[in-house]
Structure formats: C-alpha cells, structure tokens
C-alpha cells in the first residue's frame, strides 16, 4: 500500500496554522534584532508614500512585520499584500501575537506563478526564503509583470551553507530518532495499544535516551512531541481509542514536518543556483540587479543571498 503524504502546500498550511512566525528554528524572527531589519528598511526607504508592496510566500507575516516597523520609523504610509500557496490566516492564527500586521492583507491558496493581480499593481516586492520553492521560469516573469515600472524588489534566498540548513538537517535526523523502532513514538504507541509495566518502562527509556542525545537542543517538533506524549499517557479519563487516534495524527505530523524540512534543505541555493536565478531575472528584463551574501548580526555566518533589482522602467 502506498503511503500518502501531504502536498507541499498542505505541509506549509499545517506549519503556519500551528502558529509559527518564521520558516524554522533559528530563522529570522519579528523582534527587529535578527540582522535583516536594515535590509527590509532599505526597500521601504526607496518607496513613495502610499506604495503597495507584495510579499511572496508570506507565511505568518514575518516580512510584513519588518516592513510595517520600517515604515513607522521612516514616517511612511504603505500597504502590504502577503500571498502564499498555503492556506493562511495569520491574524486569526496568531491572535495577540498578530501585533505588527495592522493593515496587511493576507491571501492564501495563491500560486506564485499565477497571482491573479493586474499588470503594474505594486510599487515594491519582497520574499524571504520562499520564491526559491516556486517554479522560477514562471514565477520570475509573473513577479515582474505585476510590478510597476521601475519598482524595486528585494528577495532573501536561503544559502546552501547557512547554519539554518544545518539546523534543518539536524532536525530531520532527530525526527528519524523519534520514529526509530526503539524511539519515543513507537514506544508511546505500544503503551497505548498494549498497556503494561514493560511498555511503560520502554517508553521512559526511549525518552531518557533521546534527552541524553539531544539535551537542551531539542527541536521545536521534538518539544511538541514530548509534551503530547505526556498528555496522551496521563489522560486516563480520555477513551483509549481517542488517544490512539491522536497518536496516529502525531505520527503523520512528524512525517509531514520531516518532508517540509527536506523541502527547505533541497531549495537552499549554492552560488551557481543563485547566479542562475539572477540571470533568469536579467533575461526576463529586470534592471539594476545585484546578488550578495547576507550574514548574521556578527557577520560570521552567511544566512542567505540578497537578490535585489527593479522592474525595467
């Protein structure tokens, strides 16, 4: 029997609806202290008042937060539309954490290669670790089509040598450990299917072994699984079939997260891939193109590629 996996958009829908703000552990956050704030402020500084900006692959609005903060600092008024292939609704998903998204319009279930906007609809465009997941041959001309003449764009692309990629690979390995025959998840299923002292001892051992291996460096998904295991095992008032069903969903959640992390790691760009994308923009008619490495705050580790340019005047 063929195992069913969620589609790419479904993988991201589940991720964003879980309340995450950024792409993954260690990725830029919205606190204004991640080293990218100046990058996004540079774009806002180039724009006229009342400019419309489109953010591609917006997720839960990490970039719009930066843009709104920059506009406030610069005394400018902007409007932002964030689109994503996933089903997103950041205002509802994040609740009180949605501060900083005032005035942002989010549109989910939107293909970056077929946005549905008219020609020259926007005076600026952004994307953070997103456009590299789209079909570049179609996404690039589509972006330039919906930009106004001379409108700037700033794209942050994931660098293949980034510590973020190493983090994704590490998390993939941790999920393998959780799902291994002697891992925490199979041990939990065994307790729910055939409760016994021996099964409980095996679960405790699996938990100890995992903590000894990963210690304080648990990934967000592992923390989520540990918390869920504790709830499922200790919820004696919840019928066993219900707990078993929840365990099955947990198993799928892990598989989906692993598939999402694999997708991120594969999309990361080495120098050749980044230059190929820049050349594609050039062929499509973009002007003033520049491709540079983006570093962390201490300028010790490269995090991404900054691809900037303008729609041809």
GROMACS .gro file of C-alpha atoms in nm:
model
  313
    1UNK     CA    1   0.000   0.000   0.000
    2UNK     CA    2   0.138   0.340  -0.098
    3UNK     CA    3   0.184   0.577   0.194
    4UNK     CA    4   0.007   0.909   0.149
    5UNK     CA    5   0.195   1.229   0.218
    6UNK     CA    6   0.062   1.582   0.234
    7UNK     CA    7   0.116   1.804  -0.070
    8UNK     CA    8   0.370   2.086  -0.048
    9UNK     CA    9   0.102   2.345   0.022
   10UNK     CA   10  -0.058   2.120   0.285
   11UNK     CA   11   0.278   2.077   0.459
   12UNK     CA   12   0.309   2.453   0.491
   13UNK     CA   13  -0.057   2.502   0.581
   14UNK     CA   14  -0.013   2.279   0.884
   15UNK     CA   15   0.310   2.452   0.978
   16UNK     CA   16   0.172   2.807   0.960
   17UNK     CA   17  -0.154   2.715   1.128
   18UNK     CA   18   0.048   2.581   1.423
   19UNK     CA   19   0.136   2.945   1.496
   20UNK     CA   20   0.499   2.961   1.380
   21UNK     CA   21   0.617   3.304   1.267
   22UNK     CA   22   0.927   3.215   1.071
   23UNK     CA   23   1.048   2.938   0.842
   24UNK     CA   24   1.226   2.727   1.101
   25UNK     CA   25   1.438   2.710   1.414
   26UNK     CA   26   1.691   2.992   1.413
   27UNK     CA   27   1.533   3.171   1.119
   28UNK     CA   28   1.468   3.545   1.131
   29UNK     CA   29   1.201   3.646   1.378
   30UNK     CA   30   0.997   3.961   1.417
   31UNK     CA   31   1.185   4.117   1.707
   32UNK     CA   32   1.384   4.357   1.492
   33UNK     CA   33   1.714   4.209   1.614
   34UNK     CA   34   1.784   3.938   1.358
   35UNK     CA   35   2.014   4.135   1.125
   36UNK     CA   36   1.757   4.161   0.844
   37UNK     CA   37   1.564   4.465   0.964
   38UNK     CA   38   1.801   4.704   0.786
   39UNK     CA   39   1.763   4.502   0.465
   40UNK     CA   40   1.385   4.544   0.462
   41UNK     CA   41   1.406   4.905   0.578
   42UNK     CA   42   1.622   4.980   0.275
   43UNK     CA   43   1.334   4.882   0.046
   44UNK     CA   44   1.078   5.093   0.232
   45UNK     CA   45   1.318   5.388   0.212
   46UNK     CA   46   1.313   5.368  -0.168
   47UNK     CA   47   0.935   5.370  -0.196
   48UNK     CA   48   0.697   5.663  -0.232
   49UNK     CA   49   0.429   5.725   0.028
   50UNK     CA   50   0.121   5.503  -0.011
   51UNK     CA   51   0.319   5.242  -0.203
   52UNK     CA   52   0.169   4.894  -0.239
   53UNK     CA   53   0.406   4.608  -0.161
   54UNK     CA   54   0.355   4.240  -0.233
   55UNK     CA   55   0.525   3.981  -0.012
   56UNK     CA   56   0.566   3.644  -0.184
   57UNK     CA   57   0.539   3.330   0.030
   58UNK     CA   58   0.442   3.544   0.327
   59UNK     CA   59   0.358   3.263   0.574
   60UNK     CA   60   0.251   3.425   0.901
   61UNK     CA   61   0.383   3.764   0.803
   62UNK     CA   62   0.746   3.780   0.921
   63UNK     CA   63   0.845   4.021   0.642
   64UNK     CA   64   0.532   4.243   0.663
   65UNK     CA   65   0.617   4.297   1.031
   66UNK     CA   66   0.959   4.427   0.930
   67UNK     CA   67   0.809   4.645   0.658
   68UNK     CA   68   0.550   4.796   0.891
   69UNK     CA   69   0.817   4.866   1.151
   70UNK     CA   70   1.039   5.029   0.889
   71UNK     CA   71   0.753   5.243   0.759
   72UNK     CA   72   0.678   5.363   1.110
   73UNK     CA   73   1.043   5.453   1.169
   74UNK     CA   74   1.062   5.639   0.837
   75UNK     CA   75   0.727   5.810   0.877
   76UNK     CA   76   0.584   5.650   0.564
   77UNK     CA   77   0.247   5.503   0.481
   78UNK     CA   78   0.247   5.172   0.293
   79UNK     CA   79   0.002   4.893   0.220
   80UNK     CA   80   0.107   4.529   0.205
   81UNK     CA   81  -0.048   4.223   0.046
   82UNK     CA   82   0.103   3.891   0.152
   83UNK     CA   83   0.035   3.586  -0.065
   84UNK     CA   84   0.115   3.222  -0.005
   85UNK     CA   85   0.042   2.886  -0.165
   86UNK     CA   86  -0.061   2.757   0.178
   87UNK     CA   87  -0.396   2.827   0.342
   88UNK     CA   88  -0.303   3.110   0.579
   89UNK     CA   89  -0.486   3.344   0.813
   90UNK     CA   90  -0.217   3.497   1.038
   91UNK     CA   91  -0.448   3.738   1.219
   92UNK     CA   92  -0.666   3.454   1.344
   93UNK     CA   93  -0.384   3.202   1.387
   94UNK     CA   94  -0.156   3.427   1.589
   95UNK     CA   95  -0.419   3.612   1.794
   96UNK     CA   96  -0.244   3.857   2.025
   97UNK     CA   97   0.085   3.776   1.852
   98UNK     CA   98  -0.051   3.935   1.533
   99UNK     CA   99   0.062   4.280   1.651
  100UNK     CA  100   0.261   4.446   1.376
  101UNK     CA  101   0.036   4.315   1.100
  102UNK     CA  102  -0.209   4.605   1.101
  103UNK     CA  103  -0.317   4.697   0.751
  104UNK     CA  104  -0.173   4.382   0.594
  105UNK     CA  105  -0.399   4.183   0.363
  106UNK     CA  106  -0.324   3.810   0.351
  107UNK     CA  107  -0.430   3.590   0.061
  108UNK     CA  108  -0.369   3.216   0.084
  109UNK     CA  109  -0.401   2.936  -0.170
  110UNK     CA  110  -0.225   3.154  -0.427
  111UNK     CA  111   0.027   3.019  -0.676
  112UNK     CA  112   0.331   3.247  -0.710
  113UNK     CA  113   0.334   3.171  -1.081
  114UNK     CA  114  -0.030   3.282  -1.125
  115UNK     CA  115  -0.105   3.555  -0.872
  116UNK     CA  116  -0.417   3.693  -1.037
  117UNK     CA  117  -0.311   4.058  -0.998
  118UNK     CA  118  -0.316   4.305  -1.283
  119UNK     CA  119  -0.012   4.443  -1.463
  120UNK     CA  120   0.182   4.703  -1.262
  121UNK     CA  121  -0.022   4.652  -0.944
  122UNK     CA  122   0.264   4.702  -0.697
  123UNK     CA  123   0.540   4.953  -0.629
  124UNK     CA  124   0.761   4.703  -0.445
  125UNK     CA  125   0.805   4.330  -0.380
  126UNK     CA  126   0.966   4.114  -0.114
  127UNK     CA  127   1.022   3.745  -0.045
  128UNK     CA  128   1.201   3.566   0.237
  129UNK     CA  129   1.306   3.202   0.185
  130UNK     CA  130   1.007   3.150  -0.043
  131UNK     CA  131   1.049   3.226  -0.412
  132UNK     CA  132   1.313   2.953  -0.444
  133UNK     CA  133   1.034   2.699  -0.385
  134UNK     CA  134   0.834   2.820  -0.684
  135UNK     CA  135   0.881   2.727  -1.049
  136UNK     CA  136   1.131   3.002  -1.128
  137UNK     CA  137   1.071   3.004  -1.505
  138UNK     CA  138   0.713   3.115  -1.438
  139UNK     CA  139   0.741   3.295  -1.104
  140UNK     CA  140   1.004   3.545  -1.221
  141UNK     CA  141   0.812   3.685  -1.522
  142UNK     CA  142   0.493   3.684  -1.314
  143UNK     CA  143   0.660   3.896  -1.045
  144UNK     CA  144   0.792   4.145  -1.299
  145UNK     CA  145   0.451   4.161  -1.467
  146UNK     CA  146   0.269   4.270  -1.152
  147UNK     CA  147   0.535   4.528  -1.058
  148UNK     CA  148   0.503   4.888  -1.167
  149UNK     CA  149   0.767   5.033  -1.399
  150UNK     CA  150   1.086   5.094  -1.203
  151UNK     CA  151   0.951   4.926  -0.888
  152UNK     CA  152   1.222   4.770  -0.666
  153UNK     CA  153   1.221   4.413  -0.539
  154UNK     CA  154   1.424   4.254  -0.260
  155UNK     CA  155   1.443   3.877  -0.227
  156UNK     CA  156   1.613   3.688   0.053
  157UNK     CA  157   1.714   3.339  -0.061
  158UNK     CA  158   1.832   3.054   0.160
  159UNK     CA  159   2.207   2.990   0.128
  160UNK     CA  160   2.315   2.627   0.096
  161UNK     CA  161   2.592   2.683   0.354
  162UNK     CA  162   2.369   2.860   0.603
  163UNK     CA  163   2.355   2.738   0.964
  164UNK     CA  164   1.980   2.727   0.905
  165UNK     CA  165   2.028   2.443   0.656
  166UNK     CA  166   2.246   2.256   0.905
  167UNK     CA  167   1.968   2.304   1.159
  168UNK     CA  168   1.712   2.161   0.917
  169UNK     CA  169   1.932   1.857   0.851
  170UNK     CA  170   1.981   1.806   1.225
  171UNK     CA  171   1.605   1.821   1.284
  172UNK     CA  172   1.549   1.564   1.009
  173UNK     CA  173   1.787   1.333   1.193
  174UNK     CA  174   1.611   1.396   1.524
  175UNK     CA  175   1.277   1.301   1.372
  176UNK     CA  176   1.439   0.978   1.246
  177UNK     CA  177   1.542   0.910   1.607
  178UNK     CA  178   1.192   0.979   1.740
  179UNK     CA  179   1.039   0.739   1.486
  180UNK     CA  180   1.304   0.464   1.501
  181UNK     CA  181   1.198   0.119   1.624
  182UNK     CA  182   1.338   0.199   1.970
  183UNK     CA  183   1.230   0.564   1.954
  184UNK     CA  184   0.981   0.760   2.161
  185UNK     CA  185   0.688   0.748   1.919
  186UNK     CA  186   0.675   0.368   1.865
  187UNK     CA  187   0.721   0.322   2.241
  188UNK     CA  188   0.425   0.551   2.306
  189UNK     CA  189   0.208   0.363   2.056
  190UNK     CA  190   0.300   0.036   2.228
  191UNK     CA  191   0.186   0.171   2.564
  192UNK     CA  192  -0.147   0.277   2.416
  193UNK     CA  193  -0.200  -0.048   2.226
  194UNK     CA  194  -0.081  -0.295   2.492
  195UNK     CA  195  -0.052  -0.118   2.829
  196UNK     CA  196   0.194  -0.290   3.062
  197UNK     CA  197   0.473  -0.211   3.304
  198UNK     CA  198   0.724  -0.333   3.047
  199UNK     CA  199   0.581  -0.100   2.779
  200UNK     CA  200   0.586   0.195   3.018
  201UNK     CA  201   0.948   0.121   3.113
  202UNK     CA  202   1.042   0.109   2.743
  203UNK     CA  203   0.873   0.448   2.688
  204UNK     CA  204   1.062   0.604   2.979
  205UNK     CA  205   1.387   0.460   2.849
  206UNK     CA  206   1.324   0.597   2.498
  207UNK     CA  207   1.257   0.940   2.647
  208UNK     CA  208   1.574   0.931   2.858
  209UNK     CA  209   1.787   0.819   2.564
  210UNK     CA  210   1.653   1.096   2.345
  211UNK     CA  211   1.720   1.361   2.610
  212UNK     CA  212   2.071   1.227   2.667
  213UNK     CA  213   2.140   1.253   2.295
  214UNK     CA  214   1.986   1.595   2.228
  215UNK     CA  215   1.973   1.754   2.573
  216UNK     CA  216   1.886   2.122   2.566
  217UNK     CA  217   1.899   2.127   2.186
  218UNK     CA  218   1.557   1.971   2.132
  219UNK     CA  219   1.396   2.089   1.810
  220UNK     CA  220   1.055   2.259   1.828
  221UNK     CA  221   0.886   1.950   1.684
  222UNK     CA  222   1.055   1.724   1.944
  223UNK     CA  223   0.938   1.952   2.227
  224UNK     CA  224   0.589   1.932   2.081
  225UNK     CA  225   0.604   1.551   2.068
  226UNK     CA  226   0.734   1.517   2.426
  227UNK     CA  227   0.450   1.738   2.552
  228UNK     CA  228   0.193   1.544   2.351
  229UNK     CA  229   0.324   1.209   2.476
  230UNK     CA  230   0.290   1.325   2.837
  231UNK     CA  231  -0.068   1.434   2.775
  232UNK     CA  232  -0.168   1.113   2.594
  233UNK     CA  233  -0.016   0.881   2.852
  234UNK     CA  234  -0.154   1.068   3.152
  235UNK     CA  235  -0.505   1.137   3.021
  236UNK     CA  236  -0.669   0.835   3.177
  237UNK     CA  237  -1.010   1.000   3.153
  238UNK     CA  238  -0.983   1.013   2.772
  239UNK     CA  239  -1.103   0.693   2.599
  240UNK     CA  240  -0.818   0.479   2.471
  241UNK     CA  241  -0.940   0.482   2.106
  242UNK     CA  242  -0.932   0.861   2.110
  243UNK     CA  243  -0.576   0.862   2.242
  244UNK     CA  244  -0.471   0.608   1.979
  245UNK     CA  245  -0.616   0.827   1.706
  246UNK     CA  246  -0.424   1.125   1.845
  247UNK     CA  247  -0.105   0.917   1.840
  248UNK     CA  248  -0.163   0.837   1.471
  249UNK     CA  249  -0.202   1.207   1.395
  250UNK     CA  250   0.122   1.272   1.581
  251UNK     CA  251   0.296   1.017   1.362
  252UNK     CA  252   0.172   1.193   1.047
  253UNK     CA  253   0.268   1.531   1.192
  254UNK     CA  254   0.627   1.411   1.229
  255UNK     CA  255   0.637   1.274   0.875
  256UNK     CA  256   0.497   1.597   0.735
  257UNK     CA  257   0.747   1.809   0.929
  258UNK     CA  258   1.032   1.591   0.805
  259UNK     CA  259   0.909   1.632   0.447
  260UNK     CA  260   0.890   2.012   0.497
  261UNK     CA  261   1.246   2.023   0.629
  262UNK     CA  262   1.369   1.813   0.337
  263UNK     CA  263   1.199   2.060   0.104
  264UNK     CA  264   1.375   2.354   0.271
  265UNK     CA  265   1.716   2.188   0.256
  266UNK     CA  266   1.674   2.098  -0.113
  267UNK     CA  267   1.567   2.451  -0.204
  268UNK     CA  268   1.875   2.613  -0.045
  269UNK     CA  269   2.092   2.772  -0.313
  270UNK     CA  270   2.462   2.735  -0.374
  271UNK     CA  271   2.645   3.003  -0.571
  272UNK     CA  272   2.562   2.852  -0.911
  273UNK     CA  273   2.191   2.826  -0.835
  274UNK     CA  274   2.177   3.182  -0.701
  275UNK     CA  275   2.351   3.318  -1.011
  276UNK     CA  276   2.117   3.117  -1.233
  277UNK     CA  277   1.819   3.284  -1.067
  278UNK     CA  278   1.976   3.626  -1.107
  279UNK     CA  279   2.038   3.552  -1.476
  280UNK     CA  280   1.677   3.446  -1.514
  281UNK     CA  281   1.566   3.785  -1.381
  282UNK     CA  282   1.803   3.954  -1.624
  283UNK     CA  283   1.667   3.756  -1.917
  284UNK     CA  284   1.312   3.843  -1.810
  285UNK     CA  285   1.400   4.215  -1.829
  286UNK     CA  286   1.481   4.315  -1.470
  287UNK     CA  287   1.721   4.605  -1.418
  288UNK     CA  288   1.981   4.711  -1.158
  289UNK     CA  289   2.033   4.352  -1.043
  290UNK     CA  290   2.265   4.272  -0.753
  291UNK     CA  291   2.336   3.945  -0.574
  292UNK     CA  292   2.516   3.950  -0.238
  293UNK     CA  293   2.565   3.725   0.060
  294UNK     CA  294   2.369   3.813   0.374
  295UNK     CA  295   2.537   3.747   0.709
  296UNK     CA  296   2.419   3.719   1.068
  297UNK     CA  297   2.448   4.010   1.309
  298UNK     CA  298   2.811   3.929   1.389
  299UNK     CA  299   2.889   3.878   1.017
  300UNK     CA  300   3.037   3.538   1.100
  301UNK     CA  301   2.789   3.309   0.927
  302UNK     CA  302   2.625   3.350   0.588
  303UNK     CA  303   2.249   3.305   0.615
  304UNK     CA  304   2.121   3.385   0.271
  305UNK     CA  305   2.155   3.550  -0.066
  306UNK     CA  306   2.017   3.901  -0.113
  307UNK     CA  307   1.887   3.936  -0.469
  308UNK     CA  308   1.777   4.292  -0.545
  309UNK     CA  309   1.670   4.475  -0.857
  310UNK     CA  310   1.399   4.672  -1.030
  311UNK     CA  311   1.128   4.612  -1.282
  312UNK     CA  312   1.257   4.769  -1.602
  313UNK     CA  313   1.149   5.136  -1.636
   0.00000   0.00000   0.00000
